[in-house]
Short mmCIF file of C-alpha atoms in Angstrom, two decimals:
data_model
loop_
_atom_site.label_atom_id
_atom_site.label_comp_id
_atom_site.label_asym_id
_atom_site.label_seq_id
_atom_site.Cartn_x
_atom_site.Cartn_y
_atom_site.Cartn_z
CA MET A 227 -18.25 -57.04 14.98
CA ILE A 228 -17.67 -54.84 18.29
CA ARG A 229 -15.26 -56.60 19.37
CA ARG A 230 -13.35 -56.39 15.96
CA TRP A 231 -13.75 -52.71 15.85
CA LEU A 232 -12.55 -52.36 19.02
CA LEU A 233 -9.61 -54.60 18.31
CA ALA A 234 -8.88 -52.32 15.20
CA GLN A 235 -9.19 -49.55 17.39
CA SER A 236 -6.46 -50.70 20.05
CA SER A 237 -4.41 -51.87 17.20
CA GLN A 238 -4.22 -48.30 15.29
CA GLY A 239 -3.86 -46.58 18.73
CA GLY A 240 -0.95 -49.16 19.29
CA VAL A 241 0.59 -47.75 16.12
CA LEU A 242 0.24 -44.45 16.80
CA MET A 243 1.75 -44.80 20.31
CA ALA A 244 4.58 -46.29 19.09
CA SER A 245 4.90 -43.27 16.42
CA LEU A 246 4.99 -41.17 19.04
CA ARG A 247 7.58 -43.25 21.41
CA ARG A 248 9.75 -43.59 18.28
CA TRP A 249 9.68 -39.75 17.94
CA HIS A 250 10.98 -39.55 21.79
CA PRO A 251 14.24 -38.10 21.88
CA ARG A 252 15.41 -41.01 23.89
CA HIS A 253 15.10 -43.74 21.07
CA TRP A 254 16.58 -41.41 18.40
CA PRO A 255 18.62 -38.56 20.35
CA HIS A 256 20.58 -37.62 17.43
CA LEU A 257 18.01 -37.30 14.67
CA PHE A 258 15.88 -35.45 17.83
CA TRP A 259 18.89 -32.91 17.85
CA VAL A 260 19.14 -32.73 14.27
CA ALA A 261 15.67 -32.08 13.94
CA ILE A 262 15.83 -29.58 16.19
CA ARG A 263 18.95 -27.36 14.65
CA SER A 264 17.16 -27.65 11.15
CA ILE A 265 13.96 -26.47 12.48
CA SER A 266 15.81 -23.47 14.12
CA CYS A 267 17.64 -22.65 10.91
CA SER A 268 14.97 -22.95 8.73
CA SER A 269 12.83 -20.52 11.30
CA LEU A 270 16.05 -17.91 11.16
CA LEU A 271 16.14 -18.13 7.43
CA LEU A 272 12.23 -17.91 6.82
CA MET A 273 12.00 -14.94 9.27
CA ALA A 274 14.79 -13.28 7.48
CA LEU A 275 13.06 -13.71 4.46
CA TYR A 276 9.53 -12.66 5.91
CA ILE A 277 11.24 -9.48 6.99
CA TRP A 278 12.49 -9.05 3.34
CA VAL A 279 9.14 -10.14 1.39
CA GLU A 280 7.44 -7.45 4.01
CA ARG A 281 9.20 -4.65 3.03
CA GLN A 282 8.81 -5.33 -0.61
CA GLY A 283 5.21 -6.15 -0.10
CA PHE A 284 5.15 -9.21 -2.34
CA THR A 285 2.34 -10.65 -0.80
CA GLU A 286 0.10 -7.65 0.09
CA PRO A 287 -1.83 -8.11 -3.32
CA LEU A 288 -2.68 -11.32 -2.49
CA GLU A 289 -3.86 -10.52 1.12
CA LEU A 290 -5.85 -7.93 -0.24
CA VAL A 291 -7.53 -10.46 -2.57
CA ILE A 292 -8.45 -12.84 0.32
CA ALA A 293 -10.03 -9.77 1.82
CA ASP A 294 -12.05 -8.90 -1.03
CA TYR A 295 -13.71 -12.42 -0.67
CA TRP A 296 -14.10 -12.36 3.04
CA VAL A 297 -16.34 -9.14 2.28
CA ALA A 298 -18.07 -10.28 -0.72
CA HIS A 299 -19.36 -13.14 0.63
CA GLN A 300 -20.58 -11.93 3.64
CA PRO A 301 -24.38 -11.97 4.77
CA THR A 302 -26.00 -9.55 2.89
CA ALA A 303 -27.46 -7.12 5.43
CA GLU A 304 -30.94 -5.10 5.50
CA PRO A 305 -31.16 -1.48 4.40
CA ASP A 306 -30.50 1.14 7.24
CA PRO A 307 -33.51 2.79 7.95
CA ARG A 308 -31.62 6.02 9.07
CA PHE A 309 -30.93 6.68 5.49
CA LEU A 310 -32.50 8.11 2.44
CA ILE A 311 -30.65 8.28 -1.29
CA VAL A 312 -31.86 10.55 -3.46
CA THR A 313 -30.43 9.34 -6.71
CA ILE A 314 -29.79 10.86 -10.07
CA THR A 315 -30.51 8.24 -12.63
CA GLU A 316 -29.96 7.98 -16.57
CA ALA A 317 -33.62 8.73 -16.69
CA ASP A 318 -33.48 11.92 -14.45
CA ILE A 319 -30.48 13.36 -16.38
CA HIS A 320 -32.62 12.54 -19.70
CA ARG A 321 -35.69 14.47 -18.24
CA GLN A 322 -33.82 17.48 -16.45
CA GLY A 323 -30.56 17.39 -18.02
CA TRP A 324 -27.28 17.85 -17.26
CA PRO A 325 -25.91 19.52 -15.34
CA ILE A 326 -29.19 19.51 -12.80
CA GLY A 327 -30.26 23.18 -12.88
CA ASN A 328 -30.64 25.47 -10.14
CA ASP A 329 -33.89 25.90 -9.78
CA GLN A 330 -34.53 22.08 -9.94
CA LEU A 331 -32.06 21.62 -7.25
CA ALA A 332 -33.45 24.34 -5.31
CA GLU A 333 -36.96 22.73 -5.43
CA VAL A 334 -35.35 19.47 -4.45
CA LEU A 335 -33.60 20.98 -1.22
CA LYS A 336 -36.74 22.32 -0.13
CA ARG A 337 -38.82 19.16 -0.62
CA ILE A 338 -36.68 17.41 1.53
CA GLN A 339 -36.38 20.21 4.10
CA ASP A 340 -39.76 20.44 4.73
CA TYR A 341 -39.87 16.75 6.14
CA GLN A 342 -37.02 17.69 8.64
CA PRO A 343 -34.15 15.56 8.03
CA ARG A 344 -31.47 15.25 10.43
CA VAL A 345 -29.18 16.07 7.67
CA VAL A 346 -28.41 16.65 4.06
CA GLY A 347 -25.81 15.56 2.25
CA LEU A 348 -25.16 17.28 -1.59
CA ASP A 349 -22.58 14.99 -3.16
CA LEU A 350 -22.59 17.26 -6.28
CA TYR A 351 -20.29 20.12 -7.30
CA ARG A 352 -21.76 23.70 -7.62
CA ASN A 353 -19.09 25.59 -8.99
CA LEU A 354 -21.35 26.82 -11.77
CA PRO A 355 -22.28 29.99 -13.00
CA GLY A 356 -25.09 31.65 -11.82
CA THR A 357 -25.19 29.72 -8.32
CA ALA A 358 -24.29 32.56 -6.08
CA ASP A 359 -27.02 35.30 -7.49
CA HIS A 360 -29.43 32.44 -7.42
CA PRO A 361 -31.54 33.10 -4.04
CA ALA A 362 -33.70 30.38 -3.97
CA LEU A 363 -30.84 27.80 -3.74
CA ALA A 364 -28.74 30.02 -1.94
CA ARG A 365 -31.42 29.84 0.84
CA GLN A 366 -31.10 26.04 0.55
CA LEU A 367 -27.12 26.17 0.80
CA GLN A 368 -27.73 28.10 3.72
CA ALA A 369 -29.16 25.53 5.93
CA ALA A 370 -27.75 24.52 8.84
CA ASN A 371 -28.20 20.57 8.41
CA LEU A 372 -26.75 20.84 4.85
CA ILE A 373 -23.45 19.35 4.24
CA ALA A 374 -21.84 20.33 1.10
CA ILE A 375 -18.76 18.90 -0.85
CA GLU A 376 -15.55 19.78 -2.37
CA GLU A 377 -12.61 18.35 -4.15
CA ILE A 378 -8.82 18.26 -3.03
CA VAL A 379 -7.07 16.64 -5.40
CA ASN A 380 -8.40 18.58 -8.65
CA ASN A 381 -8.82 21.75 -6.46
CA ILE A 382 -13.11 21.94 -6.92
CA PRO A 383 -14.39 24.53 -4.68
CA PRO A 384 -17.47 24.07 -2.67
CA PRO A 385 -20.61 25.86 -3.33
CA PRO A 386 -21.02 29.05 -2.50
CA HIS A 387 -23.02 29.97 0.83
CA VAL A 388 -21.97 27.21 2.56
CA PRO A 389 -19.44 27.83 5.41
CA ARG A 390 -16.04 25.99 6.02
CA ASP A 391 -17.59 23.95 8.96
CA ARG A 392 -20.12 22.56 6.44
CA VAL A 393 -17.91 21.38 3.74
CA GLY A 394 -16.01 17.80 3.43
CA PHE A 395 -13.84 16.59 0.47
CA ASN A 396 -15.19 13.80 -1.55
CA ASP A 397 -11.75 12.38 -2.22
CA PHE A 398 -11.25 8.75 -1.76
CA THR A 399 -7.99 6.87 -1.01
CA LEU A 400 -7.25 3.89 -3.86
CA ASP A 401 -5.14 0.91 -3.67
CA PRO A 402 -2.74 0.49 -6.20
CA ASP A 403 -5.79 -1.84 -8.16
CA GLY A 404 -8.09 1.01 -7.50
CA VAL A 405 -10.22 -0.77 -5.23
CA ILE A 406 -11.37 1.56 -2.15
CA ARG A 407 -10.76 -0.31 0.85
CA ARG A 408 -9.91 2.36 3.42
CA LEU A 409 -12.02 5.69 4.51
CA LEU A 410 -10.14 8.65 4.47
CA LEU A 411 -11.16 10.89 7.21
CA PHE A 412 -9.61 14.03 7.57
CA VAL A 413 -6.09 15.40 5.89
CA GLY A 414 -4.88 18.71 7.52
CA GLY A 415 -2.18 21.01 9.04
CA ALA A 416 -1.41 22.79 12.13
CA ASP A 417 -4.63 24.66 12.25
CA ALA A 418 -8.48 24.39 11.28
CA GLU A 419 -7.93 26.76 8.78
CA GLN A 420 -5.58 24.72 6.78
CA SER A 421 -7.31 21.28 7.86
CA TYR A 422 -10.36 19.48 5.68
CA TYR A 423 -12.76 16.93 7.04
CA SER A 424 -14.08 14.03 4.91
CA PHE A 425 -17.67 14.32 3.50
CA ALA A 426 -18.71 11.37 5.21
CA LEU A 427 -16.97 12.62 8.67
CA ARG A 428 -18.71 15.96 8.38
CA VAL A 429 -22.29 14.07 7.65
CA SER A 430 -21.91 11.44 10.80
CA LEU A 431 -20.88 14.42 13.13
CA ALA A 432 -23.93 16.43 12.05
CA TYR A 433 -25.94 13.51 12.37
CA LEU A 434 -24.93 12.77 16.02
CA GLY A 435 -25.04 16.48 17.01
CA GLU A 436 -23.88 16.86 20.71
CA ALA A 437 -24.13 13.23 21.46
CA ALA A 438 -20.69 13.10 18.77
CA GLN A 439 -18.84 14.83 21.87
CA PHE A 440 -16.18 15.61 19.22
CA ASP A 441 -13.57 18.27 20.24
CA GLU A 442 -11.77 19.67 17.18
CA ASP A 443 -9.34 21.42 18.98
CA GLN A 444 -8.39 17.95 20.95
CA PHE A 445 -8.31 15.97 17.67
CA LEU A 446 -6.06 18.76 15.96
CA ASP A 447 -3.69 18.87 18.80
CA ARG A 448 -3.55 15.34 19.70
CA ASP A 449 -4.30 13.43 16.40
CA ARG A 450 -6.63 11.28 17.39
CA LEU A 451 -10.56 10.92 16.78
CA TRP A 452 -12.61 9.97 19.25
CA ILE A 453 -16.52 10.23 18.61
CA ASN A 454 -18.96 9.71 21.45
CA GLY A 455 -16.53 8.61 23.32
CA VAL A 456 -15.19 5.71 21.22
CA PRO A 457 -11.58 6.02 19.51
CA PHE A 458 -11.08 5.55 16.17
CA PRO A 459 -7.52 4.44 15.55
CA ARG A 460 -5.59 5.54 12.35
CA LEU A 461 -4.18 3.33 10.12
CA THR A 462 -0.47 2.26 9.85
CA PRO A 463 1.47 1.28 6.69
CA HIS A 464 1.68 -2.37 8.18
CA VAL A 465 -1.81 -3.37 9.37
CA GLY A 466 -3.51 -6.71 8.59
CA GLY A 467 -2.75 -7.59 4.84
CA TYR A 468 -1.49 -4.50 3.98
CA GLN A 469 2.27 -3.72 4.20
CA ARG A 470 3.02 -0.76 2.58
CA ALA A 471 -0.20 1.19 2.30
CA ASP A 472 0.10 4.66 1.73
CA THR A 473 -1.61 5.83 5.00
CA ARG A 474 -1.45 9.76 4.70
CA GLY A 475 -4.37 11.58 6.35
CA TYR A 476 -6.28 9.85 8.77
CA GLN A 477 -7.57 6.76 7.45
CA ILE A 478 -9.97 3.53 9.08
CA LEU A 479 -10.16 0.42 7.12
CA PHE A 480 -13.22 0.80 5.33
CA ASN A 481 -16.60 -1.99 6.75
CA TYR A 482 -19.01 -2.30 3.68
CA HIS A 483 -22.42 -3.13 4.90
CA SER A 484 -23.71 -4.54 1.25
CA HIS A 485 -23.08 -4.29 -2.38
CA GLU A 486 -26.41 -3.84 -3.12
CA ASP A 487 -28.79 -0.52 -2.18
CA PHE A 488 -27.85 -0.10 1.73
CA ALA A 489 -30.31 2.24 1.92
CA PRO A 490 -33.55 3.06 0.91
CA THR A 491 -33.49 5.11 -2.70
CA ILE A 492 -35.91 7.51 -4.74
CA SER A 493 -35.05 9.00 -7.98
CA LEU A 494 -34.87 13.02 -8.55
CA THR A 495 -37.74 12.95 -10.60
CA SER A 496 -39.57 11.35 -8.20
CA VAL A 497 -38.76 13.97 -5.77
CA LEU A 498 -39.81 16.99 -7.84
CA ALA A 499 -43.07 15.10 -8.74
CA GLY A 500 -44.17 14.95 -5.13
CA GLU A 501 -43.86 11.27 -4.65
CA LEU A 502 -41.75 12.07 -1.46
CA THR A 503 -43.23 11.43 1.95
CA ALA A 504 -42.36 12.71 5.48
CA ASP A 505 -42.00 9.23 6.80
CA GLN A 506 -38.82 8.66 4.20
CA VAL A 507 -37.04 11.87 5.40
CA ARG A 508 -38.27 12.82 9.04
CA ASP A 509 -34.82 12.39 11.20
CA ARG A 510 -32.77 10.89 8.98
CA ILE A 511 -29.63 11.24 6.57
CA VAL A 512 -30.65 11.84 3.39
CA LEU A 513 -27.78 12.38 0.75
CA ILE A 514 -28.33 13.32 -3.09
CA GLY A 515 -25.84 12.11 -5.58
CA SER A 516 -25.38 10.60 -8.97
CA VAL A 517 -25.55 6.81 -9.83
CA ALA A 518 -26.04 7.57 -13.53
CA PRO A 519 -22.87 5.59 -15.17
CA SER A 520 -22.48 8.19 -17.85
CA LEU A 521 -21.28 10.49 -15.37
CA LYS A 522 -18.34 8.24 -14.37
CA ASP A 523 -18.67 8.48 -10.66
CA LEU A 524 -18.13 4.78 -10.23
CA PHE A 525 -15.72 3.14 -8.05
CA LEU A 526 -14.02 -0.29 -7.65
CA THR A 527 -14.81 -2.22 -4.40
CA PRO A 528 -14.51 -5.40 -2.64
CA TYR A 529 -17.36 -6.82 -4.77
CA SER A 530 -16.17 -5.87 -7.87
CA ARG A 531 -14.20 -8.93 -8.42
CA TYR A 532 -16.92 -11.26 -6.86
CA THR A 533 -20.17 -10.01 -7.54
CA GLU A 534 -21.89 -8.57 -10.63
CA THR A 535 -21.83 -5.01 -8.92
CA LEU A 536 -18.83 -4.25 -10.78
CA HIS A 537 -18.86 -0.41 -9.40
CA LEU A 538 -20.10 1.26 -6.57
CA PRO A 539 -21.52 5.07 -7.43
CA GLY A 540 -19.63 7.56 -5.08
CA VAL A 541 -22.71 8.60 -2.92
CA MET A 542 -23.05 5.15 -2.13
CA ILE A 543 -19.74 4.74 -1.01
CA HIS A 544 -20.08 7.90 1.10
CA GLY A 545 -23.07 6.78 2.51
CA GLN A 546 -21.86 3.39 3.78
CA GLY A 547 -18.58 5.48 5.12
CA VAL A 548 -21.35 7.60 6.92
CA ARG A 549 -23.17 4.27 8.51
CA GLN A 550 -19.75 3.20 9.27
CA LEU A 551 -19.05 5.78 11.53
CA VAL A 552 -22.16 6.66 12.89
CA ALA A 553 -23.10 2.79 13.85
CA VAL A 554 -19.21 2.57 15.74
CA ALA A 555 -19.89 5.88 17.64
CA LEU A 556 -23.33 4.50 18.61
CA GLY A 557 -21.74 1.04 19.81
CA GLU A 558 -23.77 -1.48 16.92
CA GLU A 559 -20.30 -2.47 15.86
CA ARG A 560 -16.48 -2.52 16.05
CA LEU A 561 -13.74 -1.58 13.81
CA PHE A 562 -11.46 -3.54 12.45
CA ARG A 563 -8.08 -4.38 14.92
CA PHE A 564 -5.19 -5.67 14.25
CA TRP A 565 -2.43 -7.83 15.64
CA PRO A 566 0.99 -5.73 16.55
CA HIS A 567 3.84 -6.87 14.57
CA TRP A 568 5.16 -8.89 16.92
CA GLY A 569 2.12 -10.55 17.35
CA GLU A 570 1.98 -11.29 13.54
CA SER A 571 5.62 -12.51 13.74
CA LEU A 572 5.25 -14.82 16.78
CA TRP A 573 1.99 -16.52 14.54
CA LEU A 574 4.72 -16.92 11.59
CA GLY A 575 7.12 -18.35 13.84
CA VAL A 576 5.14 -20.94 15.50
CA TRP A 577 3.75 -22.38 11.98
CA ILE A 578 7.06 -22.44 10.81
CA VAL A 579 8.18 -24.77 13.84
CA VAL A 580 5.18 -26.42 13.19
CA GLY A 581 5.69 -27.05 9.61
CA GLY A 582 9.62 -28.42 9.71
CA ALA A 583 8.06 -30.54 12.90
CA ILE A 584 5.92 -31.93 10.96
CA ALA A 585 8.00 -32.68 8.16
CA TRP A 586 10.83 -34.29 10.29
CA GLN A 587 7.87 -36.67 11.92
CA VAL A 588 5.91 -37.61 9.18
CA ARG A 589 7.68 -39.79 6.52
CA HIS A 590 4.72 -41.14 4.61
CA PRO A 591 4.29 -38.84 1.87
CA LEU A 592 0.60 -39.36 1.29
CA ILE A 593 0.23 -38.95 5.24
CA LEU A 594 2.56 -36.31 5.06
CA ALA A 595 0.70 -34.15 2.37
CA GLY A 596 -2.74 -34.74 4.51
CA VAL A 597 -1.33 -33.32 7.79
CA VAL A 598 0.19 -30.42 5.42
CA VAL A 599 -3.46 -29.76 4.06
CA CYS A 600 -4.89 -29.65 7.57
CA GLY A 601 -2.22 -27.27 9.01
CA GLY A 602 -2.99 -24.98 5.94
CA MET A 603 -6.72 -25.15 6.21
CA ILE A 604 -6.46 -24.59 10.48
CA ILE A 605 -4.27 -21.12 9.10
CA ALA A 606 -6.97 -20.08 6.65
CA GLY A 607 -9.92 -21.10 9.18
CA THR A 608 -8.41 -18.81 11.96
CA ALA A 609 -7.72 -16.02 9.69
CA GLY A 610 -11.40 -16.22 8.48
CA LEU A 611 -13.03 -16.65 11.94
CA LEU A 612 -11.05 -13.81 13.36
CA TRP A 613 -12.12 -11.52 10.27
CA GLN A 614 -15.58 -12.48 11.27
CA GLY A 615 -14.74 -10.91 14.63
CA LYS A 616 -13.20 -7.86 13.32
CA LEU A 617 -9.94 -8.63 13.33
CA TRP A 618 -7.93 -8.77 10.46
CA ILE A 619 -4.41 -11.03 10.30
CA PRO A 620 -1.95 -12.06 7.30
CA LEU A 621 -3.17 -15.49 5.81
CA MET A 622 -1.15 -15.64 2.98
CA THR A 623 2.22 -15.14 4.77
CA PRO A 624 2.30 -17.66 7.28
CA LEU A 625 0.31 -20.30 4.46
CA LEU A 626 3.87 -19.57 2.44
CA ALA A 627 6.03 -19.78 5.20
CA PHE A 628 4.67 -22.98 6.80
CA ALA A 629 4.47 -24.62 3.35
CA ILE A 630 8.37 -23.66 2.46
CA ALA A 631 9.06 -24.67 6.18
CA VAL A 632 7.80 -28.39 5.41
CA VAL A 633 9.88 -28.56 1.99
CA LEU A 634 13.11 -27.35 3.63
CA ALA A 635 12.73 -30.08 6.66
CA MET A 636 11.64 -32.58 3.93
CA ALA A 637 14.55 -31.93 2.20
CA GLN A 638 17.28 -31.87 4.90
CA ARG A 639 15.60 -34.83 6.31
CA LEU A 640 16.20 -36.63 3.18
CA LEU A 641 19.65 -35.30 3.14
CA TYR A 642 20.46 -36.68 6.41
CA THR A 643 18.82 -40.03 6.39
CA THR A 644 20.44 -40.82 3.36
CA ASN A 645 24.09 -40.09 4.49
CA ARG A 646 23.65 -40.94 8.13
CA ASP A 647 22.92 -43.72 10.67
CA ARG A 648 19.33 -42.76 12.39
CA LEU A 649 20.47 -44.36 15.77
CA THR A 650 23.76 -42.69 16.37
CA GLY A 651 24.48 -40.12 13.66
CA LEU A 652 27.11 -41.74 12.36
CA ALA A 653 27.96 -41.82 9.12
CA ASN A 654 26.37 -44.76 7.06
CA GLN A 655 28.04 -47.28 4.66
CA SER A 656 27.45 -45.31 1.47
CA SER A 657 28.72 -42.02 2.96
CA PHE A 658 31.59 -43.47 4.15
CA LEU A 659 32.59 -45.12 1.18
CA SER A 660 31.96 -42.15 -1.19
CA GLN A 661 33.95 -40.12 1.72
CA LEU A 662 37.04 -42.93 1.23
CA THR A 663 37.11 -41.79 -2.39
CA PRO A 664 40.04 -39.40 -3.40
CA GLN A 665 38.79 -36.35 -3.99
CA ARG A 666 40.49 -33.53 -6.94
CA GLY A 667 42.65 -31.61 -4.49
CA GLN A 668 41.99 -33.83 -1.57
CA GLY A 669 43.53 -36.54 0.44
CA VAL A 670 42.23 -39.74 0.69
CA ALA A 671 42.51 -41.91 4.60
CA LYS A 672 45.51 -44.05 4.73
CA THR A 673 44.26 -46.29 7.41
CA VAL A 674 40.65 -48.42 7.96
CA ILE A 675 39.85 -49.87 11.02
CA PHE A 676 36.98 -52.53 11.27
CA LEU A 677 35.35 -53.37 14.98
CA GLU A 678 32.54 -55.68 15.50
CA LEU A 679 30.73 -55.67 19.11
CA ASP A 680 30.30 -58.89 20.69
CA ARG A 681 27.44 -60.32 22.17
CA PHE A 682 25.73 -57.03 20.80
CA SER A 683 22.93 -59.57 18.99
CA TRP A 684 22.75 -61.46 22.06
CA ILE A 685 22.01 -58.06 24.34
CA ARG A 686 19.20 -57.02 21.97
CA ASN A 687 17.56 -60.50 21.91
CA SER A 688 17.52 -60.86 25.88
CA ILE A 689 17.57 -57.70 27.24
CA GLY A 690 15.61 -55.91 24.46
CA GLU A 691 16.32 -53.71 21.49
CA ASP A 692 15.97 -50.22 23.27
CA ALA A 693 18.90 -51.94 25.75
CA GLY A 694 20.77 -52.92 22.73
CA ASP A 695 20.62 -49.05 21.13
CA GLN A 696 21.57 -47.64 24.48
CA VAL A 697 24.49 -49.99 24.62
CA LEU A 698 25.49 -49.07 20.53
CA ARG A 699 25.42 -45.30 21.73
CA GLN A 700 27.56 -45.29 24.55
CA VAL A 701 29.98 -46.73 22.57
CA VAL A 702 29.80 -44.62 19.76
CA SER A 703 30.16 -42.07 22.29
CA ARG A 704 33.12 -43.39 23.79
CA LEU A 705 34.71 -44.13 20.65
CA GLN A 706 34.43 -40.33 19.76
CA THR A 707 36.07 -39.02 22.79
CA ALA A 708 38.88 -41.44 22.47
CA LEU A 709 39.47 -40.70 18.42
CA PRO A 710 41.31 -38.16 17.15
CA ARG A 711 39.23 -34.79 15.38
CA ARG A 712 40.42 -35.95 11.75
CA ALA A 713 39.04 -39.63 12.04
CA LEU A 714 35.97 -40.58 10.60
CA LEU A 715 33.74 -42.94 12.53
CA ALA A 716 31.02 -44.87 10.97
CA ARG A 717 28.02 -47.57 11.42
CA LEU A 718 28.27 -50.34 8.52
CA GLY A 719 25.10 -51.81 9.75
CA GLY A 720 24.09 -53.95 12.84
CA ASP A 721 27.19 -53.94 15.28
CA GLY A 722 29.69 -53.07 12.68
CA LEU A 723 31.54 -50.18 12.95
CA ALA A 724 34.46 -48.64 10.97
CA ILE A 725 37.15 -46.10 11.73
CA ALA A 726 39.03 -43.97 9.00
CA LEU A 727 42.11 -42.40 9.94
CA PRO A 728 44.97 -40.56 8.00
CA GLN A 729 47.81 -42.06 10.03
CA THR A 730 49.86 -44.87 9.01
CA ASP A 731 52.48 -45.11 11.37
CA ARG A 732 52.17 -48.27 13.31
CA ALA A 733 52.86 -47.04 16.75
CA SER A 734 50.16 -44.40 16.49
CA LEU A 735 47.85 -46.90 15.52
CA MET A 736 48.40 -49.25 18.32
CA THR A 737 48.51 -46.49 21.17
CA LEU A 738 45.10 -45.04 19.56
CA ALA A 739 43.82 -49.17 19.04
CA GLU A 740 44.91 -49.26 23.20
CA ASP A 741 43.23 -46.26 23.99
CA CYS A 742 40.08 -47.18 22.47
CA GLN A 743 40.08 -50.67 24.08
CA ALA A 744 40.43 -48.78 27.31
CA THR A 745 37.51 -46.78 26.94
CA LEU A 746 35.53 -49.50 25.81
CA SER A 747 36.25 -51.81 28.64
CA ARG A 748 34.84 -49.84 31.24
CA PRO A 749 31.12 -51.18 31.68
CA LEU A 750 28.36 -50.24 29.93
CA TYR A 751 24.77 -49.58 31.20
CA PRO A 752 21.62 -50.59 28.87
CA SER A 753 19.72 -49.26 31.51
CA PRO A 754 20.41 -47.14 34.67
CA GLY A 755 22.11 -49.15 37.55
CA GLN A 756 22.44 -52.14 35.32
CA PRO A 757 25.90 -52.85 34.05
CA ILE A 758 27.28 -55.31 31.31
#
């Protein structure tokens, strides 16, 4: 049994090596160079198509759907112990009313501050009548570790008594499909008075304190964000799967922690009932916000398409943004990176060439289909693995380019092999006969000369097929040199050649025949140094 297996493996290896040798340009020079020209033309065409598609942004929705799939299927992380989310649920609204009264909010803030949190983020609008004149709430809002919100788009101001450097906007950047995939950190002008920091960035800087090493003047001057010595490069319109992203302001790619509660939570009513403990609060980031569906502070995320969690509350998204900024600044994780544009183009070009080469080499349809599927799996697997390593590269663009390159090369190969002789590159018999048929408005060849090579079969049988092929190629090369440009040279099969000429006068034909005979009378070399 082992012997039969070894013989089978040897036979399969021999077939594979024979296939590889058959592809060597020494055996099929015309086919090889035709394939090279075909692949080159396809590459130029597809690269031009890629530039146009990129500008139109046609594949961006597909790239984002794939990225959402990867986000939704990443392992569920444990809740971050640095956070506590005080949630306002439907039950809280039923008990406390809406909006939450000044007395209740002041009491909640006092109970939280009693346990010494590192920072408190208030994700609630507080531009209500009586807020400015409420002494207990004013005292809590003036706490140095409290960050409040404003909204830029709808021009909703921050609560009174909160200075500018403790206010962050709660606006989100939405993609065309309404999904939040990017984290907007900053929108600004020439100076600090015209600049707006996001709620997530304000809370993160407050939590890190002096460790943030954040220089606001340097940030405004150089437009480059550094926190704790870690750079946060801003997104550009063409990164990863994005092709025409609106990257105004200072944005980074969102790295979601989990589709479930990313941090411990407690309801507002539970805080008022005295159920809050020091261990839940001390030295933590405490965020306060609504999770009640009736308040419609809910947004689509990458999880929405693939999990039961259709929407995430705004406070949870802000919290995940804070978690990402803090984790990156402390070196616990990395931001997403992207290839430069030339790197993406090179990756695309490689797969265009590979697709074309596969289609020219593999002729069996089932084997070709299997190889193409394997190529697609390699492209997808590479993109998926790089995503796990926080490197986002396009997937659909090289995948489509690879498939199109295969189809184009198959069509070109079929057209070529249907009309051309594989060994010599000459027109075959069917192509030759079709060109002899008169076409409308065109003439037809007046003279046809048929040639047969003496002892060609003997050369192939005695010296070898490779030697016979080499002799035939040399004969064709010499005839092409001797024949006029308008002559049509074809191989009819075996050692049979045909020449179609527009001339009819006997003298010129005799001269041409003598020239052909003279050029063929010189020695032929089936192998180097062995004339016949």
